[in-house]
PDB file of C-alpha atoms in Angstrom:
ATOM      1  CA  UNK A   1      38.237  -9.528   1.055  1.00  0.00           C
ATOM      2  CA  UNK A   2      37.464 -10.969  -2.386  1.00  0.00           C
ATOM      3  CA  UNK A   3      35.215  -9.575  -5.172  1.00  0.00           C
ATOM      4  CA  UNK A   4      32.237 -11.679  -4.022  1.00  0.00           C
ATOM      5  CA  UNK A   5      32.425 -10.318  -0.480  1.00  0.00           C
ATOM      6  CA  UNK A   6      32.918  -6.734  -1.671  1.00  0.00           C
ATOM      7  CA  UNK A   7      29.852  -6.862  -3.917  1.00  0.00           C
ATOM      8  CA  UNK A   8      27.825  -8.545  -1.176  1.00  0.00           C
ATOM      9  CA  UNK A   9      28.815  -5.708   1.135  1.00  0.00           C
ATOM     10  CA  UNK A  10      27.746  -3.142  -1.488  1.00  0.00           C
ATOM     11  CA  UNK A  11      24.322  -4.719  -1.962  1.00  0.00           C
ATOM     12  CA  UNK A  12      23.740  -5.126   1.793  1.00  0.00           C
ATOM     13  CA  UNK A  13      23.966  -1.324   2.165  1.00  0.00           C
ATOM     14  CA  UNK A  14      20.889  -0.873  -0.048  1.00  0.00           C
ATOM     15  CA  UNK A  15      17.574  -0.146   1.750  1.00  0.00           C
ATOM     16  CA  UNK A  16      15.722  -3.309   2.701  1.00  0.00           C
ATOM     17  CA  UNK A  17      18.583  -5.621   1.680  1.00  0.00           C
ATOM     18  CA  UNK A  18      20.168  -7.743   4.393  1.00  0.00           C
ATOM     19  CA  UNK A  19      23.265  -9.918   4.250  1.00  0.00           C
ATOM     20  CA  UNK A  20      21.378 -13.045   3.071  1.00  0.00           C
ATOM     21  CA  UNK A  21      19.538 -11.164   0.324  1.00  0.00           C
ATOM     22  CA  UNK A  22      22.807  -9.577  -0.799  1.00  0.00           C
ATOM     23  CA  UNK A  23      24.449 -13.012  -1.072  1.00  0.00           C
ATOM     24  CA  UNK A  24      21.496 -14.295  -3.143  1.00  0.00           C
ATOM     25  CA  UNK A  25      21.765 -11.279  -5.478  1.00  0.00           C
ATOM     26  CA  UNK A  26      25.485 -11.775  -6.082  1.00  0.00           C
ATOM     27  CA  UNK A  27      24.952 -15.509  -6.701  1.00  0.00           C
ATOM     28  CA  UNK A  28      22.170 -14.661  -9.165  1.00  0.00           C
ATOM     29  CA  UNK A  29      24.392 -12.189 -11.022  1.00  0.00           C
ATOM     30  CA  UNK A  30      27.147 -14.809 -11.306  1.00  0.00           C
ATOM     31  CA  UNK A  31      24.708 -17.092 -13.137  1.00  0.00           C
ATOM     32  CA  UNK A  32      23.717 -14.410 -15.660  1.00  0.00           C
ATOM     33  CA  UNK A  33      25.222 -13.730 -19.079  1.00  0.00           C
ATOM     34  CA  UNK A  34      28.319 -11.515 -18.790  1.00  0.00           C
ATOM     35  CA  UNK A  35      26.811  -9.019 -21.281  1.00  0.00           C
ATOM     36  CA  UNK A  36      23.901  -8.367 -18.913  1.00  0.00           C
ATOM     37  CA  UNK A  37      26.218  -7.980 -15.910  1.00  0.00           C
ATOM     38  CA  UNK A  38      28.473  -5.540 -17.813  1.00  0.00           C
ATOM     39  CA  UNK A  39      25.451  -3.464 -18.893  1.00  0.00           C
ATOM     40  CA  UNK A  40      24.138  -3.511 -15.313  1.00  0.00           C
ATOM     41  CA  UNK A  41      27.514  -2.275 -14.030  1.00  0.00           C
ATOM     42  CA  UNK A  42      27.658   0.422 -16.746  1.00  0.00           C
ATOM     43  CA  UNK A  43      24.177   1.671 -15.844  1.00  0.00           C
ATOM     44  CA  UNK A  44      25.187   1.874 -12.187  1.00  0.00           C
ATOM     45  CA  UNK A  45      28.427   3.714 -12.982  1.00  0.00           C
ATOM     46  CA  UNK A  46      26.619   6.304 -15.132  1.00  0.00           C
ATOM     47  CA  UNK A  47      23.777   6.936 -12.673  1.00  0.00           C
ATOM     48  CA  UNK A  48      25.249  10.097 -11.092  1.00  0.00           C
ATOM     49  CA  UNK A  49      26.423  11.449 -14.448  1.00  0.00           C
ATOM     50  CA  UNK A  50      23.069  11.090 -16.216  1.00  0.00           C
ATOM     51  CA  UNK A  51      20.487  11.792 -13.509  1.00  0.00           C
ATOM     52  CA  UNK A  52      20.448  15.107 -11.604  1.00  0.00           C
ATOM     53  CA  UNK A  53      17.889  17.073  -9.560  1.00  0.00           C
ATOM     54  CA  UNK A  54      15.712  19.404 -11.655  1.00  0.00           C
ATOM     55  CA  UNK A  55      16.794  23.014 -11.058  1.00  0.00           C
ATOM     56  CA  UNK A  56      13.154  24.051 -10.625  1.00  0.00           C
ATOM     57  CA  UNK A  57      11.417  21.314  -8.614  1.00  0.00           C
ATOM     58  CA  UNK A  58      14.232  19.048  -7.393  1.00  0.00           C
ATOM     59  CA  UNK A  59      12.842  15.854  -8.950  1.00  0.00           C
ATOM     60  CA  UNK A  60      15.317  13.426 -10.554  1.00  0.00           C
ATOM     61  CA  UNK A  61      15.725  14.056 -14.280  1.00  0.00           C
ATOM     62  CA  UNK A  62      17.967  13.508 -17.288  1.00  0.00           C
ATOM     63  CA  UNK A  63      16.726  16.702 -18.967  1.00  0.00           C
ATOM     64  CA  UNK A  64      16.725  20.286 -17.729  1.00  0.00           C
ATOM     65  CA  UNK A  65      14.126  21.226 -16.652  1.00  0.00           C
ATOM     66  CA  UNK A  66      12.411  17.923 -15.924  1.00  0.00           C
ATOM     67  CA  UNK A  67       9.535  16.674 -18.139  1.00  0.00           C
ATOM     68  CA  UNK A  68       6.919  17.707 -15.539  1.00  0.00           C
ATOM     69  CA  UNK A  69       8.181  21.292 -15.165  1.00  0.00           C
ATOM     70  CA  UNK A  70       8.441  21.680 -18.943  1.00  0.00           C
ATOM     71  CA  UNK A  71       4.986  20.233 -19.686  1.00  0.00           C
ATOM     72  CA  UNK A  72       2.761  23.105 -20.840  1.00  0.00           C
ATOM     73  CA  UNK A  73      -0.361  21.013 -20.184  1.00  0.00           C
ATOM     74  CA  UNK A  74       0.287  20.842 -16.431  1.00  0.00           C
ATOM     75  CA  UNK A  75      -1.588  23.183 -14.084  1.00  0.00           C
ATOM     76  CA  UNK A  76       1.215  25.649 -13.272  1.00  0.00           C
ATOM     77  CA  UNK A  77      -0.819  27.411 -10.565  1.00  0.00           C
ATOM     78  CA  UNK A  78      -0.572  24.413  -8.189  1.00  0.00           C
ATOM     79  CA  UNK A  79       2.531  23.085  -6.468  1.00  0.00           C
ATOM     80  CA  UNK A  80       2.493  19.807  -4.567  1.00  0.00           C
ATOM     81  CA  UNK A  81       5.267  19.808  -1.960  1.00  0.00           C
ATOM     82  CA  UNK A  82       6.791  16.400  -1.225  1.00  0.00           C
ATOM     83  CA  UNK A  83       9.660  15.077   0.869  1.00  0.00           C
ATOM     84  CA  UNK A  84      11.636  13.051  -1.702  1.00  0.00           C
ATOM     85  CA  UNK A  85      11.725  12.436  -5.498  1.00  0.00           C
ATOM     86  CA  UNK A  86      10.181   8.972  -5.055  1.00  0.00           C
ATOM     87  CA  UNK A  87       7.034  10.679  -3.725  1.00  0.00           C
ATOM     88  CA  UNK A  88       6.652  12.404  -7.114  1.00  0.00           C
ATOM     89  CA  UNK A  89       6.780   8.989  -8.818  1.00  0.00           C
ATOM     90  CA  UNK A  90       4.191   7.607  -6.401  1.00  0.00           C
ATOM     91  CA  UNK A  91       1.730  10.453  -6.982  1.00  0.00           C
ATOM     92  CA  UNK A  92       2.302  10.483 -10.757  1.00  0.00           C
ATOM     93  CA  UNK A  93       1.639   6.738 -10.967  1.00  0.00           C
ATOM     94  CA  UNK A  94      -1.905   7.299  -9.697  1.00  0.00           C
ATOM     95  CA  UNK A  95      -2.708   9.992 -12.276  1.00  0.00           C
ATOM     96  CA  UNK A  96      -4.908  12.062  -9.921  1.00  0.00           C
ATOM     97  CA  UNK A  97      -2.775  15.194  -9.740  1.00  0.00           C
ATOM     98  CA  UNK A  98      -1.977  17.402 -12.766  1.00  0.00           C
ATOM     99  CA  UNK A  99      -0.056  20.309 -11.215  1.00  0.00           C
ATOM    100  CA  UNK A 100       3.636  20.926 -10.512  1.00  0.00           C
ATOM    101  CA  UNK A 101       5.884  19.618  -7.725  1.00  0.00           C
ATOM    102  CA  UNK A 102       8.516  20.788  -5.297  1.00  0.00           C
ATOM    103  CA  UNK A 103      10.866  18.303  -3.604  1.00  0.00           C
ATOM    104  CA  UNK A 104      12.095  19.430  -0.187  1.00  0.00           C
ATOM    105  CA  UNK A 105      14.852  16.835   0.037  1.00  0.00           C
ATOM    106  CA  UNK A 106      13.820  15.757   3.529  1.00  0.00           C
ATOM    107  CA  UNK A 107      11.852  16.898   6.558  1.00  0.00           C
ATOM    108  CA  UNK A 108      12.596  19.142   9.528  1.00  0.00           C
ATOM    109  CA  UNK A 109      14.074  16.834  12.174  1.00  0.00           C
ATOM    110  CA  UNK A 110      15.585  18.879  15.020  1.00  0.00           C
ATOM    111  CA  UNK A 111      16.705  15.801  16.958  1.00  0.00           C
ATOM    112  CA  UNK A 112      18.769  14.718  13.946  1.00  0.00           C
ATOM    113  CA  UNK A 113      20.105  18.204  13.314  1.00  0.00           C
ATOM    114  CA  UNK A 114      18.026  18.797  10.172  1.00  0.00           C
ATOM    115  CA  UNK A 115      16.612  22.326  10.086  1.00  0.00           C
ATOM    116  CA  UNK A 116      14.744  24.380   7.461  1.00  0.00           C
ATOM    117  CA  UNK A 117      18.008  25.738   6.023  1.00  0.00           C
ATOM    118  CA  UNK A 118      18.999  22.238   4.927  1.00  0.00           C
ATOM    119  CA  UNK A 119      15.850  21.772   2.845  1.00  0.00           C
ATOM    120  CA  UNK A 120      14.768  23.322  -0.458  1.00  0.00           C
ATOM    121  CA  UNK A 121      12.428  25.766   1.300  1.00  0.00           C
ATOM    122  CA  UNK A 122      13.976  29.039  -0.007  1.00  0.00           C
ATOM    123  CA  UNK A 123      13.571  27.756  -3.577  1.00  0.00           C
ATOM    124  CA  UNK A 124       9.881  27.061  -2.880  1.00  0.00           C
ATOM    125  CA  UNK A 125       9.382  30.569  -1.494  1.00  0.00           C
ATOM    126  CA  UNK A 126      10.985  32.016  -4.641  1.00  0.00           C
ATOM    127  CA  UNK A 127       8.498  30.097  -6.785  1.00  0.00           C
ATOM    128  CA  UNK A 128       5.602  31.381  -4.661  1.00  0.00           C
ATOM    129  CA  UNK A 129       6.827  34.998  -4.864  1.00  0.00           C
ATOM    130  CA  UNK A 130       6.244  35.011  -8.644  1.00  0.00           C
ATOM    131  CA  UNK A 131       2.539  35.423  -7.862  1.00  0.00           C
ATOM    132  CA  UNK A 132       1.493  32.683 -10.304  1.00  0.00           C
ATOM    133  CA  UNK A 133       0.808  30.037  -7.660  1.00  0.00           C
ATOM    134  CA  UNK A 134      -2.739  29.868  -6.310  1.00  0.00           C
ATOM    135  CA  UNK A 135      -2.436  26.686  -4.227  1.00  0.00           C
ATOM    136  CA  UNK A 136       0.312  24.896  -2.319  1.00  0.00           C
ATOM    137  CA  UNK A 137      -0.558  21.277  -1.525  1.00  0.00           C
ATOM    138  CA  UNK A 138       1.612  19.969   1.286  1.00  0.00           C
ATOM    139  CA  UNK A 139       1.998  16.217   0.809  1.00  0.00           C
ATOM    140  CA  UNK A 140       4.506  15.378   3.512  1.00  0.00           C
ATOM    141  CA  UNK A 141       3.955  12.071   5.272  1.00  0.00           C
ATOM    142  CA  UNK A 142       1.566  12.170   8.268  1.00  0.00           C
ATOM    143  CA  UNK A 143       4.299  11.767  10.884  1.00  0.00           C
ATOM    144  CA  UNK A 144       5.522  14.116  13.620  1.00  0.00           C
ATOM    145  CA  UNK A 145       8.295  15.363  11.321  1.00  0.00           C
ATOM    146  CA  UNK A 146       5.911  15.630   8.359  1.00  0.00           C
ATOM    147  CA  UNK A 147       3.418  17.658  10.393  1.00  0.00           C
ATOM    148  CA  UNK A 148       6.177  19.884  11.805  1.00  0.00           C
ATOM    149  CA  UNK A 149       7.447  20.597   8.304  1.00  0.00           C
ATOM    150  CA  UNK A 150       3.923  21.293   7.032  1.00  0.00           C
ATOM    151  CA  UNK A 151       3.243  23.777   9.839  1.00  0.00           C
ATOM    152  CA  UNK A 152       6.588  25.495   9.240  1.00  0.00           C
ATOM    153  CA  UNK A 153       5.862  25.806   5.505  1.00  0.00           C
ATOM    154  CA  UNK A 154       2.411  27.255   6.151  1.00  0.00           C
ATOM    155  CA  UNK A 155       3.817  29.882   8.543  1.00  0.00           C
ATOM    156  CA  UNK A 156       6.682  30.760   6.188  1.00  0.00           C
ATOM    157  CA  UNK A 157       4.289  31.204   3.261  1.00  0.00           C
ATOM    158  CA  UNK A 158       2.012  33.435   5.359  1.00  0.00           C
ATOM    159  CA  UNK A 159       5.058  35.467   6.481  1.00  0.00           C
ATOM    160  CA  UNK A 160       5.747  36.369   2.835  1.00  0.00           C
ATOM    161  CA  UNK A 161       2.862  38.875   3.189  1.00  0.00           C
ATOM    162  CA  UNK A 162       1.888  38.541  -0.459  1.00  0.00           C
ATOM    163  CA  UNK A 163      -0.977  40.614  -1.782  1.00  0.00           C
ATOM    164  CA  UNK A 164      -2.642  37.435  -3.115  1.00  0.00           C
ATOM    165  CA  UNK A 165      -1.172  34.590  -1.064  1.00  0.00           C
ATOM    166  CA  UNK A 166      -1.733  31.042  -2.313  1.00  0.00           C
ATOM    167  CA  UNK A 167      -4.173  28.763  -0.549  1.00  0.00           C
ATOM    168  CA  UNK A 168      -2.199  26.255   1.539  1.00  0.00           C
ATOM    169  CA  UNK A 169      -3.752  22.795   1.804  1.00  0.00           C
ATOM    170  CA  UNK A 170      -2.692  19.496   3.312  1.00  0.00           C
ATOM    171  CA  UNK A 171      -3.643  16.042   2.040  1.00  0.00           C
ATOM    172  CA  UNK A 172      -6.764  14.849   3.828  1.00  0.00           C
ATOM    173  CA  UNK A 173      -7.094  11.960   6.208  1.00  0.00           C
ATOM    174  CA  UNK A 174      -7.211   8.619   4.531  1.00  0.00           C
ATOM    175  CA  UNK A 175      -3.458   8.296   4.609  1.00  0.00           C
ATOM    176  CA  UNK A 176      -2.789   6.479   7.891  1.00  0.00           C
ATOM    177  CA  UNK A 177      -0.825   8.316  10.569  1.00  0.00           C
ATOM    178  CA  UNK A 178       2.759   7.119  10.441  1.00  0.00           C
ATOM    179  CA  UNK A 179       2.179   5.880   6.880  1.00  0.00           C
ATOM    180  CA  UNK A 180       4.393   6.418   3.848  1.00  0.00           C
ATOM    181  CA  UNK A 181       3.169   7.739   0.478  1.00  0.00           C
ATOM    182  CA  UNK A 182       5.182   5.087  -1.329  1.00  0.00           C
ATOM    183  CA  UNK A 183       2.898   2.327  -0.010  1.00  0.00           C
ATOM    184  CA  UNK A 184      -0.502   4.030  -0.282  1.00  0.00           C
ATOM    185  CA  UNK A 185      -3.069   2.476  -2.610  1.00  0.00           C
ATOM    186  CA  UNK A 186      -4.618   4.436  -5.489  1.00  0.00           C
ATOM    187  CA  UNK A 187      -8.068   4.842  -3.929  1.00  0.00           C
ATOM    188  CA  UNK A 188      -6.721   6.168  -0.604  1.00  0.00           C
ATOM    189  CA  UNK A 189      -4.394   8.635  -2.334  1.00  0.00           C
ATOM    190  CA  UNK A 190      -7.210   9.796  -4.618  1.00  0.00           C
ATOM    191  CA  UNK A 191      -9.529  10.478  -1.655  1.00  0.00           C
ATOM    192  CA  UNK A 192      -6.724  12.266   0.182  1.00  0.00           C
ATOM    193  CA  UNK A 193      -6.219  14.671  -2.705  1.00  0.00           C
ATOM    194  CA  UNK A 194      -9.956  15.351  -3.124  1.00  0.00           C
ATOM    195  CA  UNK A 195     -10.489  15.905   0.602  1.00  0.00           C
ATOM    196  CA  UNK A 196      -7.418  18.015   1.305  1.00  0.00           C
ATOM    197  CA  UNK A 197      -8.012  20.768   3.848  1.00  0.00           C
ATOM    198  CA  UNK A 198      -6.828  24.340   4.125  1.00  0.00           C
ATOM    199  CA  UNK A 199      -4.603  25.415   7.011  1.00  0.00           C
TER     200      UNK A 199
END
């Protein structure tokens, strides 16, 4: 296998990239200035060294804690719980929400062997136990797994038996069932936040 085929194979493993697209990308890179290609390769090689999960919320960051967790202007009594770091980027891009986040790192999927212990649920419970959180907004995708995870989180929060438990809400309808936050338009996401309902 030569360098062209190896790089094509690497690109074809990326989400949404098939063999033909991977070949086009490698051909495009071969036509570019070598300085650009070297910088591109350097950025890729440094990705894991520079970007890590925030120790508080789990979002990708180059600083510790991340800029959102360290922003004193954010509403630190609200936590929006999402599945993956890209969901934080999606919500932030719309500018509707001004609280904090918590990235679970996935959803409960029993058929795939993913249980609560493999997600960042204990870390969320530790944040709730501080007593400073008044609302947990569960923003998992409206799928079977997303709903299962949301119900599990609600029960686990209630089982903490806190003197002043936080209100647990779920994003309202408006996000289509089976949809993905990454592809939701601004208006729909805005209405979902405003119309969220309590468990």
